[in-house]
mmCIF file of C-alpha atoms in Angstrom:
data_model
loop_
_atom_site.group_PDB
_atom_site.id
_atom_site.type_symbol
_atom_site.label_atom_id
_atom_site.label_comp_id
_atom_site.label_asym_id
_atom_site.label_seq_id
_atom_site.Cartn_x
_atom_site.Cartn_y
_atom_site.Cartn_z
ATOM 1 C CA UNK A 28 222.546 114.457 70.289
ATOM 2 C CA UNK A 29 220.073 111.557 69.595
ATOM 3 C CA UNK A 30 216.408 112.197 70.244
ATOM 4 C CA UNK A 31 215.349 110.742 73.219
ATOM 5 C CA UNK A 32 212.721 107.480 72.102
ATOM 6 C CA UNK A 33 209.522 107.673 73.024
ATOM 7 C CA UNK A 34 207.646 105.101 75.330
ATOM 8 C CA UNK A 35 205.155 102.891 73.653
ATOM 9 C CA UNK A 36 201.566 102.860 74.826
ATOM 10 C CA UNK A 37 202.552 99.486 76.981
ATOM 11 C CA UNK A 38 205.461 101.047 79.466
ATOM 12 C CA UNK A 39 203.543 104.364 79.751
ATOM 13 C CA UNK A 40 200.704 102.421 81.225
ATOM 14 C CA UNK A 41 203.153 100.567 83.319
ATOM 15 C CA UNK A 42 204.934 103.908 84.658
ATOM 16 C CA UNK A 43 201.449 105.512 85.170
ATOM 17 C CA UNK A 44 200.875 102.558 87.608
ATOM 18 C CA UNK A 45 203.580 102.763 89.401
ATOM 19 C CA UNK A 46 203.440 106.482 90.093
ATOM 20 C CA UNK A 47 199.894 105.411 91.101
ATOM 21 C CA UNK A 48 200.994 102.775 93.702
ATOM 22 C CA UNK A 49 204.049 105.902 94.949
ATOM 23 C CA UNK A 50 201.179 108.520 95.532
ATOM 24 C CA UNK A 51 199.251 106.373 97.643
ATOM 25 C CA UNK A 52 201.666 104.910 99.219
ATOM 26 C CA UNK A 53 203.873 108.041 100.328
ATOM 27 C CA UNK A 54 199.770 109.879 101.095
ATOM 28 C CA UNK A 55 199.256 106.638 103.490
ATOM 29 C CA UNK A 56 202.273 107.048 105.310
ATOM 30 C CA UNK A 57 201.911 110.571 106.288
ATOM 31 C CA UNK A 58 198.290 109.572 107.385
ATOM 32 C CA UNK A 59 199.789 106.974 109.616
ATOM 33 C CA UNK A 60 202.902 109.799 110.591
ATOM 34 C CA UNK A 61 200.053 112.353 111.787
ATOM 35 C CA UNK A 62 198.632 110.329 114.242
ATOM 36 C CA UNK A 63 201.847 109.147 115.738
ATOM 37 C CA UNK A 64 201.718 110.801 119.308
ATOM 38 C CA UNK A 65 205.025 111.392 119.334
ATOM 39 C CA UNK A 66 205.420 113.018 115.909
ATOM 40 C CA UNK A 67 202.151 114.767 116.707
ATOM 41 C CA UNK A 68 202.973 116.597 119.638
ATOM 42 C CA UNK A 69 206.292 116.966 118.353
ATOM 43 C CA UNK A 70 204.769 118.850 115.025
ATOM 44 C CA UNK A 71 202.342 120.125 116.676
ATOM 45 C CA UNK A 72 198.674 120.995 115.710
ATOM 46 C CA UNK A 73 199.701 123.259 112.910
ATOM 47 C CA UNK A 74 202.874 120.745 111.758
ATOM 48 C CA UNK A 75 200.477 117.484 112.410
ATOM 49 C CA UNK A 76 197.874 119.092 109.825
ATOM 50 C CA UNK A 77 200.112 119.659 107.368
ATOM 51 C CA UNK A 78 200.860 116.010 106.786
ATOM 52 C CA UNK A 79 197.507 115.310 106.518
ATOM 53 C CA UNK A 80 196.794 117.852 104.087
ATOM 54 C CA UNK A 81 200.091 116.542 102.221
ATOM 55 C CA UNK A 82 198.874 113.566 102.095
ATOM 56 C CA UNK A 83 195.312 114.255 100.748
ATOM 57 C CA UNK A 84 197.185 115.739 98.150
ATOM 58 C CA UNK A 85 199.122 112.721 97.375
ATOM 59 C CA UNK A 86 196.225 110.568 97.492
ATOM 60 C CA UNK A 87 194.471 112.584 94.964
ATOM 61 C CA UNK A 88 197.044 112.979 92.380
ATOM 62 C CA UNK A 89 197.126 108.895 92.823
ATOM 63 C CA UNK A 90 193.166 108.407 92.792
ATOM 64 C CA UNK A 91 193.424 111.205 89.579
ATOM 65 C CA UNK A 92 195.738 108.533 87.639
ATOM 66 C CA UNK A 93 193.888 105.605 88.706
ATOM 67 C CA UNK A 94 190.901 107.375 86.739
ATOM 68 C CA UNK A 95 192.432 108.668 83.788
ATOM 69 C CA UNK A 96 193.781 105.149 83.387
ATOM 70 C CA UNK A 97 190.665 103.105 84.120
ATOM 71 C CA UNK A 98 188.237 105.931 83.101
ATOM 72 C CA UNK A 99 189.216 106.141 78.993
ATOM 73 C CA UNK A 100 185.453 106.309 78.864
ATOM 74 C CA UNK A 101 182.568 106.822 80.629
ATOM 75 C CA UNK A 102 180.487 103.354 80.859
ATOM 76 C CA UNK A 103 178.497 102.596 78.792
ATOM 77 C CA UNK A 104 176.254 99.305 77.813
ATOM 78 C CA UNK A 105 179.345 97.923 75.175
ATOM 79 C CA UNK A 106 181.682 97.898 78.442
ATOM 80 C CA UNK A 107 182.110 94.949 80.348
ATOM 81 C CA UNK A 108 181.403 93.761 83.544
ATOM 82 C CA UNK A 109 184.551 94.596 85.126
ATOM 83 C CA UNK A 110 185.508 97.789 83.520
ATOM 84 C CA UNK A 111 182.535 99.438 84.461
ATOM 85 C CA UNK A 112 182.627 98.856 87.969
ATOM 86 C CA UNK A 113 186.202 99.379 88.498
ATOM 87 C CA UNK A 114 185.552 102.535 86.081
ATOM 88 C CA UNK A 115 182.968 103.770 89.350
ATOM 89 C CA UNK A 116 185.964 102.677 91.809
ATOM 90 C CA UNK A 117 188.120 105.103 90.841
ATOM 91 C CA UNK A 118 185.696 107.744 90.109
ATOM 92 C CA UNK A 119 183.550 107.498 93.193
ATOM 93 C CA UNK A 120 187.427 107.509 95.212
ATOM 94 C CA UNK A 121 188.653 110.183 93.156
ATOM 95 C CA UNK A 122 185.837 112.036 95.073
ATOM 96 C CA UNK A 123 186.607 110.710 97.873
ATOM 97 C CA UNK A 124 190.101 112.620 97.892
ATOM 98 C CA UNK A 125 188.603 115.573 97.065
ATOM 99 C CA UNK A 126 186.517 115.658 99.917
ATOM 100 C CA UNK A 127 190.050 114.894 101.926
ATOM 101 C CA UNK A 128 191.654 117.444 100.436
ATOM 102 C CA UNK A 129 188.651 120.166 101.613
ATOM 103 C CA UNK A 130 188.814 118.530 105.213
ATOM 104 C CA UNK A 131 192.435 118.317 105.737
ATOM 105 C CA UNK A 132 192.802 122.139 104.259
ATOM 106 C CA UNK A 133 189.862 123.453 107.314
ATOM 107 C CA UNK A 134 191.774 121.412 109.542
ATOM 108 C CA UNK A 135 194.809 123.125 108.420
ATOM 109 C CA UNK A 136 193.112 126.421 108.544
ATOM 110 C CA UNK A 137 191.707 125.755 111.932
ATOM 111 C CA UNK A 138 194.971 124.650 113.376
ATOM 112 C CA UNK A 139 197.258 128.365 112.279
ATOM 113 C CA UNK A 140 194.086 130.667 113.484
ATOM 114 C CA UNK A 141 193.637 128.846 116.886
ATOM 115 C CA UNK A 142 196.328 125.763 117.583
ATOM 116 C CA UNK A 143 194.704 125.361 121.115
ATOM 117 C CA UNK A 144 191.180 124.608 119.933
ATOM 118 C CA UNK A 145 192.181 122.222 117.375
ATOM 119 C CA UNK A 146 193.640 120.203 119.685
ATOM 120 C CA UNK A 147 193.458 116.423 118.682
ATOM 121 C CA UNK A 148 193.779 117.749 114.669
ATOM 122 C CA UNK A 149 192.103 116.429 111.411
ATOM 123 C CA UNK A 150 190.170 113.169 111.695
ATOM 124 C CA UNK A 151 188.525 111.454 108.571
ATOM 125 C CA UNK A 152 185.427 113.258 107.423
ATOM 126 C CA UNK A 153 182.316 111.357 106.979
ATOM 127 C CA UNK A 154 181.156 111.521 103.790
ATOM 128 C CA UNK A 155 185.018 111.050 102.702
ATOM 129 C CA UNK A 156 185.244 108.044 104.235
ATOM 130 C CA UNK A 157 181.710 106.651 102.901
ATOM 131 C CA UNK A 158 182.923 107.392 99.604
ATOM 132 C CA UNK A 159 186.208 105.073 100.149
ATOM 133 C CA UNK A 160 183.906 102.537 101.402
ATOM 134 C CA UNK A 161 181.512 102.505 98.710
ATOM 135 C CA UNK A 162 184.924 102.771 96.051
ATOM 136 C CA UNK A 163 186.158 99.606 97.697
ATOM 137 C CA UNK A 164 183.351 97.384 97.551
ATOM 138 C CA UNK A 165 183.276 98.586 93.511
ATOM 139 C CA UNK A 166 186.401 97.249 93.379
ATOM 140 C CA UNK A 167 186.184 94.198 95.286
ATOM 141 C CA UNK A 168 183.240 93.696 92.860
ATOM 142 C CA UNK A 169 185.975 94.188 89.533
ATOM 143 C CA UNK A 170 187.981 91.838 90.713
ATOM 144 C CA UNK A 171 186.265 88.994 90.460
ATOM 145 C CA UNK A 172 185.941 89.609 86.980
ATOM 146 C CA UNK A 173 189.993 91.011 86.968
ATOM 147 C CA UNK A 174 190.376 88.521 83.898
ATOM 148 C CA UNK A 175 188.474 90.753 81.876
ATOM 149 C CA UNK A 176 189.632 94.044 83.172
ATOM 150 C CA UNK A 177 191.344 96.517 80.771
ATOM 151 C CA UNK A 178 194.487 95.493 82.601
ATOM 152 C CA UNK A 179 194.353 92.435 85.031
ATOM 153 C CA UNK A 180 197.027 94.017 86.991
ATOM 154 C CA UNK A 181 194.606 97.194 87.686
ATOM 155 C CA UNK A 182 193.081 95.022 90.513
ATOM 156 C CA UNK A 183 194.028 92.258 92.956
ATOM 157 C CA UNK A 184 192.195 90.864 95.573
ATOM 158 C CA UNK A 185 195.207 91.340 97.771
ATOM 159 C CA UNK A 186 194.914 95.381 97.270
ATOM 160 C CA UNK A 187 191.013 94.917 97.106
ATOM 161 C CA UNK A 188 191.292 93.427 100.217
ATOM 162 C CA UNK A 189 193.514 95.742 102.245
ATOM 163 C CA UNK A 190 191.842 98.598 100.696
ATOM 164 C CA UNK A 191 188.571 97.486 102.224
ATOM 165 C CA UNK A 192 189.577 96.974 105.537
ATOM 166 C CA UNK A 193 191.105 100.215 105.226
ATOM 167 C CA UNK A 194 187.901 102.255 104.079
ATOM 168 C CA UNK A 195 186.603 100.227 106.977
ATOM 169 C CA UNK A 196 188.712 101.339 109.704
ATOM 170 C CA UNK A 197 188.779 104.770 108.051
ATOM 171 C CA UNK A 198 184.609 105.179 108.476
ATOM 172 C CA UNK A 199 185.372 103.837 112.001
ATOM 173 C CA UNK A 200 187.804 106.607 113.148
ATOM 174 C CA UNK A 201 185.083 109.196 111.296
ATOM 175 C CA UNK A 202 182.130 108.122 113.819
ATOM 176 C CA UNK A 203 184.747 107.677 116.758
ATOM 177 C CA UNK A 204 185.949 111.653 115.746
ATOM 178 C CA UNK A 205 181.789 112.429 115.940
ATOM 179 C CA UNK A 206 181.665 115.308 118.557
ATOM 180 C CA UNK A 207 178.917 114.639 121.186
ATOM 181 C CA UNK A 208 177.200 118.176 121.542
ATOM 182 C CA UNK A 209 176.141 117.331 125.019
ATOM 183 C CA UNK A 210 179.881 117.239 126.326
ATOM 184 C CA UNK A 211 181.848 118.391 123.312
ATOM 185 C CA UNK A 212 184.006 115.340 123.465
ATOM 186 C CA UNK A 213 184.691 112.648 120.580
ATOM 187 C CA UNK A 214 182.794 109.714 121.111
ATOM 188 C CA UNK A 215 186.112 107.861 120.649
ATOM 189 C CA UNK A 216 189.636 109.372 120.770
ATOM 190 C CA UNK A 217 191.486 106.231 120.892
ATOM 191 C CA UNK A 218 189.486 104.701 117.749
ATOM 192 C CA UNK A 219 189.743 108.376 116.234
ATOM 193 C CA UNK A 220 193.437 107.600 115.936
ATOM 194 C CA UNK A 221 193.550 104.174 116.450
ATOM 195 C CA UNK A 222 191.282 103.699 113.236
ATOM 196 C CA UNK A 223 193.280 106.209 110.714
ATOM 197 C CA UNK A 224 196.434 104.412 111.447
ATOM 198 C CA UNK A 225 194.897 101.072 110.943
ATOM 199 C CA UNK A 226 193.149 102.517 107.806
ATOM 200 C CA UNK A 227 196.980 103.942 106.279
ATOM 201 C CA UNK A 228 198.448 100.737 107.020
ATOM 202 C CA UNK A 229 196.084 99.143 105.185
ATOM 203 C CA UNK A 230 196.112 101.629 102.130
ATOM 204 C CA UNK A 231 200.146 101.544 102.776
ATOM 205 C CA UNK A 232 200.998 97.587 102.307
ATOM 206 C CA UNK A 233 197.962 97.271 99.375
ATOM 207 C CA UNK A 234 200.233 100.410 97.283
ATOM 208 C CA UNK A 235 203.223 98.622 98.119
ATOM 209 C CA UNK A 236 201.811 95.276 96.677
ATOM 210 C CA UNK A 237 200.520 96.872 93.946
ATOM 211 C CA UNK A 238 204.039 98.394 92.901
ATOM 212 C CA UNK A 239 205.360 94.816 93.382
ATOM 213 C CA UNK A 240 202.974 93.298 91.248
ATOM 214 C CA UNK A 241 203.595 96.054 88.549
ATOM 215 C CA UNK A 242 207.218 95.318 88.267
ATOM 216 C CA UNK A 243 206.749 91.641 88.321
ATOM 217 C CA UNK A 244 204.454 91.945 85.366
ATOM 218 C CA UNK A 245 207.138 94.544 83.594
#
């Protein structure tokens, strides 16, 4: 039996981007699937929160590739331009997962001790969602110098784009889900969901046009 040949350094990066693009997009669909009405009252507070939490998990084994690929090396002053900012991207939205994951997990929590006081479920934390924002306009910032990225393919301003809106919408559903102590309601519960399932969509379609772009360059 022959041994199986090993990859060179070219389709490894290649197949690391494209699991990157899968992660993210499969964690932006069950976003978008947990605030579905439907699928929310039909999962329930405890089934709804799982999804979430599934797909903080996804996001952050995506956001972790996305930094070991662009993130060979801490910046420094011989990097370029380009590198070093997208090199912050992906750090500053690796974070940003992580502080997903934490939220999603207390929502989980929450939602198996009491289901009834949960309620409307996990909305997008604050300071995850400033950390997206702050990632995306990083990025948007790479891209105009994509020519001299590590890999051009690491960034285009069509999955710039779409991820900025998305980290837009996302800090919008995070102030809408701000509870009012006066009456204990959201200040928003129709931009609460209305905003996370804009803010998928958008993360959604940018992984799916990254995976496009990956094969085309393949």
């Amino acid at each position: 039996m022959s041994a199986r040949r090993p990859l060179d350094p070219a389709a490894r990066r290649i197949r690391r981007l494209r699991r990157e693009s899968w992660g993210f997009a499969v964690g932006s669909a069950l976003f978008f699937i947990g605030v579905v009405p439907a699928y929310a009252a039909w999962a329930g507070p405890v089934g709804a929160n799982v999804t979430f939490f599934a797909g903080s998990i996804f996001f952050t084994t995506a956001g972790l590739i996305q930094l070991l690929l662009s993130g060979r090396r801490t910046p420094d002053a011989r990097m370029n331009r380009a590198d070093r900012f997208d090199w912050w991207a992906a750090a500053i939205q690796f974070a940003g997962t992580l502080l997903f994951n934490v939220s999603t997990a207390a929502a989980l929590i929450a939602a198996i001790a009491d289901p009834d006081y949960v309620g409307a479920g996990w909305r997008p934390d604050a300071w995850g969602s400033a950390a997206f924002l702050v990632s995306s306009v990083l990025a948007v910032v790479a891209t105009k110098d994509r020519g001299t990225l590590w890999d051009r393919d690491a960034r285009t301003w069509h999955g710039t784009g779409l991820n900025l809106l998305g980290s837009i919408a996302f800090g919008v559903s995070a102030v809408a889900a701000f509870v009012v102590p006066s009456t204990g309601e959201l200040v928003s519960p129709l931009w609460a969901n209305l905003g996370t399932g804009i803010g998928a969509l958008c993360f959604f379609a940018a992984a799916l046009l990254a995976r496009r772009t990956i094969g085309e360059a393949d």
